[in-house]
mmCIF file of C-alpha atoms and ligand atoms in Angstrom:
data_model
loop_
_atom_site.group_PDB
_atom_site.id
_atom_site.type_symbol
_atom_site.label_atom_id
_atom_site.label_comp_id
_atom_site.label_asym_id
_atom_site.label_seq_id
_atom_site.Cartn_x
_atom_site.Cartn_y
_atom_site.Cartn_z
ATOM 1 C CA MET M 1 61.066 149.531 72.178
ATOM 2 C CA SER M 2 62.816 146.697 70.420
ATOM 3 C CA ASP M 3 60.858 143.581 69.589
ATOM 4 C CA PHE M 4 63.119 141.471 71.733
ATOM 5 C CA TYR M 5 62.817 143.755 74.732
ATOM 6 C CA LYS M 6 59.023 143.835 74.446
ATOM 7 C CA LYS M 7 58.956 140.083 73.958
ATOM 8 C CA ILE M 8 60.762 139.330 77.213
ATOM 9 C CA LEU M 9 58.397 141.542 79.223
ATOM 10 C CA ASP M 10 55.432 139.765 77.639
ATOM 11 C CA ASN M 11 57.099 136.398 78.276
ATOM 12 C CA ASN M 12 57.322 137.221 81.956
ATOM 13 C CA LYS M 13 53.601 137.943 82.187
ATOM 14 C CA LYS M 14 52.805 134.685 80.417
ATOM 15 C CA TRP M 15 55.210 132.745 82.648
ATOM 16 C CA VAL M 16 53.513 134.072 85.796
ATOM 17 C CA GLU M 17 50.092 133.150 84.429
ATOM 18 C CA ASP M 18 51.245 129.633 83.500
ATOM 19 C CA LYS M 19 52.758 129.019 86.938
ATOM 20 C CA LEU M 20 49.661 130.275 88.730
ATOM 21 C CA LYS M 21 47.417 128.074 86.597
ATOM 22 C CA ILE M 22 49.279 124.991 87.872
ATOM 23 C CA ASN M 23 49.701 126.217 91.432
ATOM 24 C CA PRO M 24 47.971 129.401 92.653
ATOM 25 C CA ASN M 25 50.398 129.525 95.628
ATOM 26 C CA PHE M 26 53.565 129.067 93.537
ATOM 27 C CA PHE M 27 55.091 132.490 94.205
ATOM 28 C CA GLU M 28 53.718 132.822 97.716
ATOM 29 C CA GLY M 29 55.478 129.563 98.607
ATOM 30 C CA LEU M 30 58.775 130.664 97.082
ATOM 31 C CA SER M 31 58.609 134.041 98.812
ATOM 32 C CA LYS M 32 58.833 132.332 102.212
ATOM 33 C CA GLY M 33 62.427 131.181 101.697
ATOM 34 C CA GLN M 34 64.797 128.935 99.798
ATOM 35 C CA ASN M 35 66.334 125.577 100.592
ATOM 36 C CA PRO M 36 68.230 124.554 97.443
ATOM 37 C CA PRO M 37 70.255 121.314 97.660
ATOM 38 C CA LEU M 38 72.671 122.441 94.948
ATOM 39 C CA LEU M 39 75.170 125.189 94.196
ATOM 40 C CA TRP M 40 75.919 125.518 90.478
ATOM 41 C CA ILE M 41 79.123 127.173 89.313
ATOM 42 C CA GLY M 42 78.911 127.552 85.570
ATOM 43 C CA CYS M 43 79.997 129.625 82.597
ATOM 44 C CA SER M 44 78.288 132.916 81.748
ATOM 45 C CA ASP M 45 77.770 131.600 78.214
ATOM 46 C CA SER M 46 74.169 132.269 77.140
ATOM 47 C CA ARG M 47 73.857 128.725 75.779
ATOM 48 C CA VAL M 48 74.324 127.023 79.140
ATOM 49 C CA PRO M 49 71.325 128.066 81.262
ATOM 50 C CA ALA M 50 71.815 126.377 84.652
ATOM 51 C CA ASN M 51 68.236 125.665 85.704
ATOM 52 C CA GLU M 52 66.998 124.731 82.282
ATOM 53 C CA ILE M 53 69.482 122.011 81.327
ATOM 54 C CA ILE M 54 68.980 120.124 84.608
ATOM 55 C CA GLY M 55 65.230 120.659 84.793
ATOM 56 C CA ALA M 56 65.516 122.472 88.104
ATOM 57 C CA ALA M 57 62.577 124.513 89.336
ATOM 58 C CA PRO M 58 62.926 127.916 91.028
ATOM 59 C CA GLY M 59 64.207 127.264 94.551
ATOM 60 C CA GLU M 60 66.248 124.195 93.638
ATOM 61 C CA VAL M 61 69.593 125.600 92.531
ATOM 62 C CA PHE M 62 71.775 128.444 93.855
ATOM 63 C CA VAL M 63 73.762 129.801 90.915
ATOM 64 C CA HIS M 64 77.120 131.466 90.351
ATOM 65 C CA ARG M 65 78.320 132.068 86.816
ATOM 66 C CA ASN M 66 81.389 133.720 85.377
ATOM 67 C CA ILE M 67 83.517 133.442 82.264
ATOM 68 C CA ALA M 68 84.784 129.843 81.996
ATOM 69 C CA ASN M 69 83.271 128.701 85.336
ATOM 70 C CA MET M 70 86.329 129.660 87.343
ATOM 71 C CA VAL M 71 86.937 129.205 91.067
ATOM 72 C CA VAL M 72 89.453 131.935 91.824
ATOM 73 C CA HIS M 73 90.273 131.799 95.515
ATOM 74 C CA SER M 74 90.637 135.579 95.849
ATOM 75 C CA ASP M 75 87.332 136.321 94.065
ATOM 76 C CA MET M 76 85.135 137.860 96.764
ATOM 77 C CA ASN M 77 82.007 137.321 94.675
ATOM 78 C CA MET M 78 82.646 133.573 94.349
ATOM 79 C CA LEU M 79 83.677 133.280 98.022
ATOM 80 C CA SER M 80 80.529 135.063 99.175
ATOM 81 C CA VAL M 81 78.285 132.830 97.075
ATOM 82 C CA LEU M 82 80.166 129.745 98.298
ATOM 83 C CA ASP M 83 80.039 130.799 101.955
ATOM 84 C CA TYR M 84 76.316 131.511 101.820
ATOM 85 C CA ALA M 85 75.547 128.305 99.935
ATOM 86 C CA VAL M 86 77.599 126.080 102.246
ATOM 87 C CA ASN M 87 77.148 127.743 105.635
ATOM 88 C CA ALA M 88 73.679 129.291 105.431
ATOM 89 C CA LEU M 89 71.833 127.200 102.852
ATOM 90 C CA LYS M 90 73.746 123.973 103.645
ATOM 91 C CA VAL M 91 73.738 122.753 100.042
ATOM 92 C CA LYS M 92 74.615 119.065 99.697
ATOM 93 C CA HIS M 93 76.171 119.270 96.246
ATOM 94 C CA ILE M 94 78.299 121.728 94.312
ATOM 95 C CA ILE M 95 78.616 121.233 90.580
ATOM 96 C CA VAL M 96 81.280 122.996 88.544
ATOM 97 C CA CYS M 97 79.918 122.809 85.015
ATOM 98 C CA GLY M 98 82.115 123.720 82.075
ATOM 99 C CA HIS M 99 81.189 123.302 78.447
ATOM 100 C CA TYR M 100 82.831 122.281 75.202
ATOM 101 C CA GLY M 101 83.328 125.212 72.865
ATOM 102 C CA CYS M 102 83.940 127.606 75.773
ATOM 103 C CA GLY M 103 85.171 130.963 74.446
ATOM 104 C CA GLY M 104 87.123 131.679 77.630
ATOM 105 C CA VAL M 105 89.043 128.423 77.413
ATOM 106 C CA LYS M 106 89.622 128.954 73.685
ATOM 107 C CA ALA M 107 91.031 132.415 74.378
ATOM 108 C CA ALA M 108 93.370 130.914 76.979
ATOM 109 C CA MET M 109 94.847 128.635 74.286
ATOM 110 C CA GLY M 110 95.764 131.627 72.158
ATOM 111 C CA ASN M 111 97.855 134.737 72.594
ATOM 112 C CA SER M 112 95.554 137.540 71.451
ATOM 113 C CA SER M 113 94.962 140.393 73.877
ATOM 114 C CA ILE M 114 91.265 141.127 74.275
ATOM 115 C CA GLY M 115 91.395 143.673 77.093
ATOM 116 C CA VAL M 116 90.879 143.573 80.844
ATOM 117 C CA ILE M 117 89.562 140.055 80.448
ATOM 118 C CA ASP M 118 93.139 138.927 79.671
ATOM 119 C CA ASN M 119 93.730 139.018 83.428
ATOM 120 C CA TRP M 120 90.795 136.670 84.077
ATOM 121 C CA ILE M 121 91.833 134.363 81.247
ATOM 122 C CA ARG M 122 95.265 134.238 82.901
ATOM 123 C CA HIS M 123 93.814 131.873 85.516
ATOM 124 C CA ILE M 124 92.846 129.464 82.728
ATOM 125 C CA LYS M 125 96.324 129.747 81.207
ATOM 126 C CA ASP M 126 97.691 128.541 84.566
ATOM 127 C CA VAL M 127 95.637 125.363 84.080
ATOM 128 C CA TYR M 128 97.289 124.928 80.674
ATOM 129 C CA ARG M 129 100.721 125.267 82.247
ATOM 130 C CA PHE M 130 99.914 122.647 84.914
ATOM 131 C CA HIS M 131 98.961 120.177 82.171
ATOM 132 C CA GLN M 132 101.224 121.412 79.393
ATOM 133 C CA ASN M 133 102.820 118.042 78.561
ATOM 134 C CA GLU M 134 99.480 116.266 78.263
ATOM 135 C CA LEU M 135 97.863 119.045 76.238
ATOM 136 C CA ASP M 136 100.805 119.720 73.920
ATOM 137 C CA ALA M 137 100.901 116.002 73.070
ATOM 138 C CA ILE M 138 97.420 116.207 71.529
ATOM 139 C CA GLN M 139 97.947 117.002 67.836
ATOM 140 C CA ASN M 140 94.326 117.650 66.833
ATOM 141 C CA GLU M 141 93.420 121.167 67.933
ATOM 142 C CA GLU M 142 89.752 120.348 68.567
ATOM 143 C CA ASP M 143 90.706 117.370 70.739
ATOM 144 C CA ARG M 144 93.217 119.505 72.620
ATOM 145 C CA PHE M 145 90.571 122.200 73.165
ATOM 146 C CA ASN M 146 88.087 119.608 74.494
ATOM 147 C CA LYS M 147 90.677 118.124 76.855
ATOM 148 C CA PHE M 148 91.589 121.618 78.083
ATOM 149 C CA VAL M 149 87.899 122.296 78.870
ATOM 150 C CA GLU M 150 87.766 119.075 80.914
ATOM 151 C CA LEU M 151 91.045 119.726 82.724
ATOM 152 C CA ASN M 152 89.894 123.246 83.551
ATOM 153 C CA VAL M 153 86.741 121.884 85.199
ATOM 154 C CA LYS M 154 88.805 119.392 87.202
ATOM 155 C CA GLU M 155 91.149 122.141 88.397
ATOM 156 C CA GLN M 156 88.185 124.255 89.493
ATOM 157 C CA VAL M 157 86.834 121.282 91.483
ATOM 158 C CA TYR M 158 90.241 121.005 93.208
ATOM 159 C CA ASP M 159 90.287 124.757 93.791
ATOM 160 C CA LEU M 160 86.865 124.531 95.466
ATOM 161 C CA ALA M 161 88.095 121.708 97.677
ATOM 162 C CA LYS M 162 91.126 123.805 98.634
ATOM 163 C CA THR M 163 88.991 126.673 99.998
ATOM 164 C CA SER M 164 88.789 127.105 103.753
ATOM 165 C CA ILE M 165 84.988 127.205 103.416
ATOM 166 C CA VAL M 166 84.656 123.732 101.923
ATOM 167 C CA GLN M 167 87.359 122.185 104.106
ATOM 168 C CA ALA M 168 85.749 123.608 107.270
ATOM 169 C CA ALA M 169 82.373 122.178 106.224
ATOM 170 C CA TRP M 170 83.911 118.721 105.713
ATOM 171 C CA ARG M 171 85.742 119.018 109.026
ATOM 172 C CA SER M 172 82.437 119.690 110.827
ATOM 173 C CA GLY M 173 80.911 116.577 109.266
ATOM 174 C CA GLN M 174 78.621 118.433 106.874
ATOM 175 C CA GLU M 175 77.412 116.376 103.918
ATOM 176 C CA LEU M 176 78.886 118.096 100.866
ATOM 177 C CA THR M 177 80.058 116.587 97.573
ATOM 178 C CA ILE M 178 81.748 118.498 94.760
ATOM 179 C CA HIS M 179 81.277 117.332 91.184
ATOM 180 C CA GLY M 180 82.815 118.285 87.831
ATOM 181 C CA TRP M 181 80.638 118.276 84.721
ATOM 182 C CA VAL M 182 81.040 119.222 81.082
ATOM 183 C CA TYR M 183 78.087 120.245 78.960
ATOM 184 C CA GLY M 184 77.930 119.549 75.242
ATOM 185 C CA LEU M 185 76.615 122.564 73.333
ATOM 186 C CA ASN M 186 75.893 120.382 70.315
ATOM 187 C CA SER M 187 74.192 117.530 72.189
ATOM 188 C CA GLY M 188 72.583 119.062 75.269
ATOM 189 C CA TYR M 189 73.994 116.279 77.442
ATOM 190 C CA VAL M 190 76.233 116.709 80.464
ATOM 191 C CA THR M 191 79.101 114.353 81.258
ATOM 192 C CA ASP M 192 80.127 113.726 84.854
ATOM 193 C CA LEU M 193 83.944 113.802 84.807
ATOM 194 C CA GLY M 194 84.110 111.585 87.890
ATOM 195 C CA VAL M 195 86.027 114.001 90.113
ATOM 196 C CA ASN M 196 83.760 113.735 93.128
ATOM 197 C CA PHE M 197 85.340 115.166 96.262
ATOM 198 C CA LYS M 198 83.795 114.391 99.664
ATOM 199 C CA SER M 199 86.772 115.151 101.914
ATOM 200 C CA ASN M 200 90.101 116.956 101.816
ATOM 201 C CA ASP M 201 92.021 113.642 101.956
ATOM 202 C CA GLU M 202 92.217 113.668 98.167
ATOM 203 C CA LEU M 203 93.997 117.018 98.042
ATOM 204 C CA ASP M 204 97.769 117.274 97.842
ATOM 205 C CA GLU M 205 98.960 117.395 101.436
ATOM 206 C CA VAL M 206 100.182 120.969 101.198
ATOM 207 C CA TYR M 207 96.576 122.171 100.698
ATOM 208 C CA GLN M 208 95.042 120.173 103.559
ATOM 209 C CA LEU M 209 93.976 122.503 106.370
ATOM 210 C CA LYS M 210 93.987 121.332 109.990
ATOM 211 C CA PHE M 211 91.342 122.941 112.179
HETATM 212 CO CO1 LIG Q 301 82.135 129.274 78.394
#
């Protein structure tokens, strides 16, 4: 057994002991159900652990992660997570959290074929096309990459707001705010991009659903 593999099993035992020392009913309480106020949609990147960077305890954040924190409206996995979070758990906030230095976004700026993933990255390339003038005007490649990361997060916030699930929740008066964040790998800090949607009024009219 590799050292790493053994280490993580040992870590788990130690983690359980530490939790029980503070609260002997910690796991018993959690086993009764969950009522998280937040759905997190983040990147699969190993350096952006959802719970850890926001200091959230078990039970506080419902998590969906994929490459480049994408909200693809035909992705049944994302839709299922979103439906359960909004309609069953009644989360009050959804955060789409991207990060600077994202490999998925970087790949979308280039033309190399990597494999099946090219078809996932395609969705990020669409974001580039929507903002091509703004992005192409940025001479410095690092600055352009950073701006692309931010614009991708914003587009995913819009794409969440466009879903029938979120629009139906707003229509029924449910309290639900969608936020866009970017995480800095080299600083540990998140930046709120200020795209906070609370209703479908802010969407282009063509996307606004009438119920
Ligand atoms: Co990433």
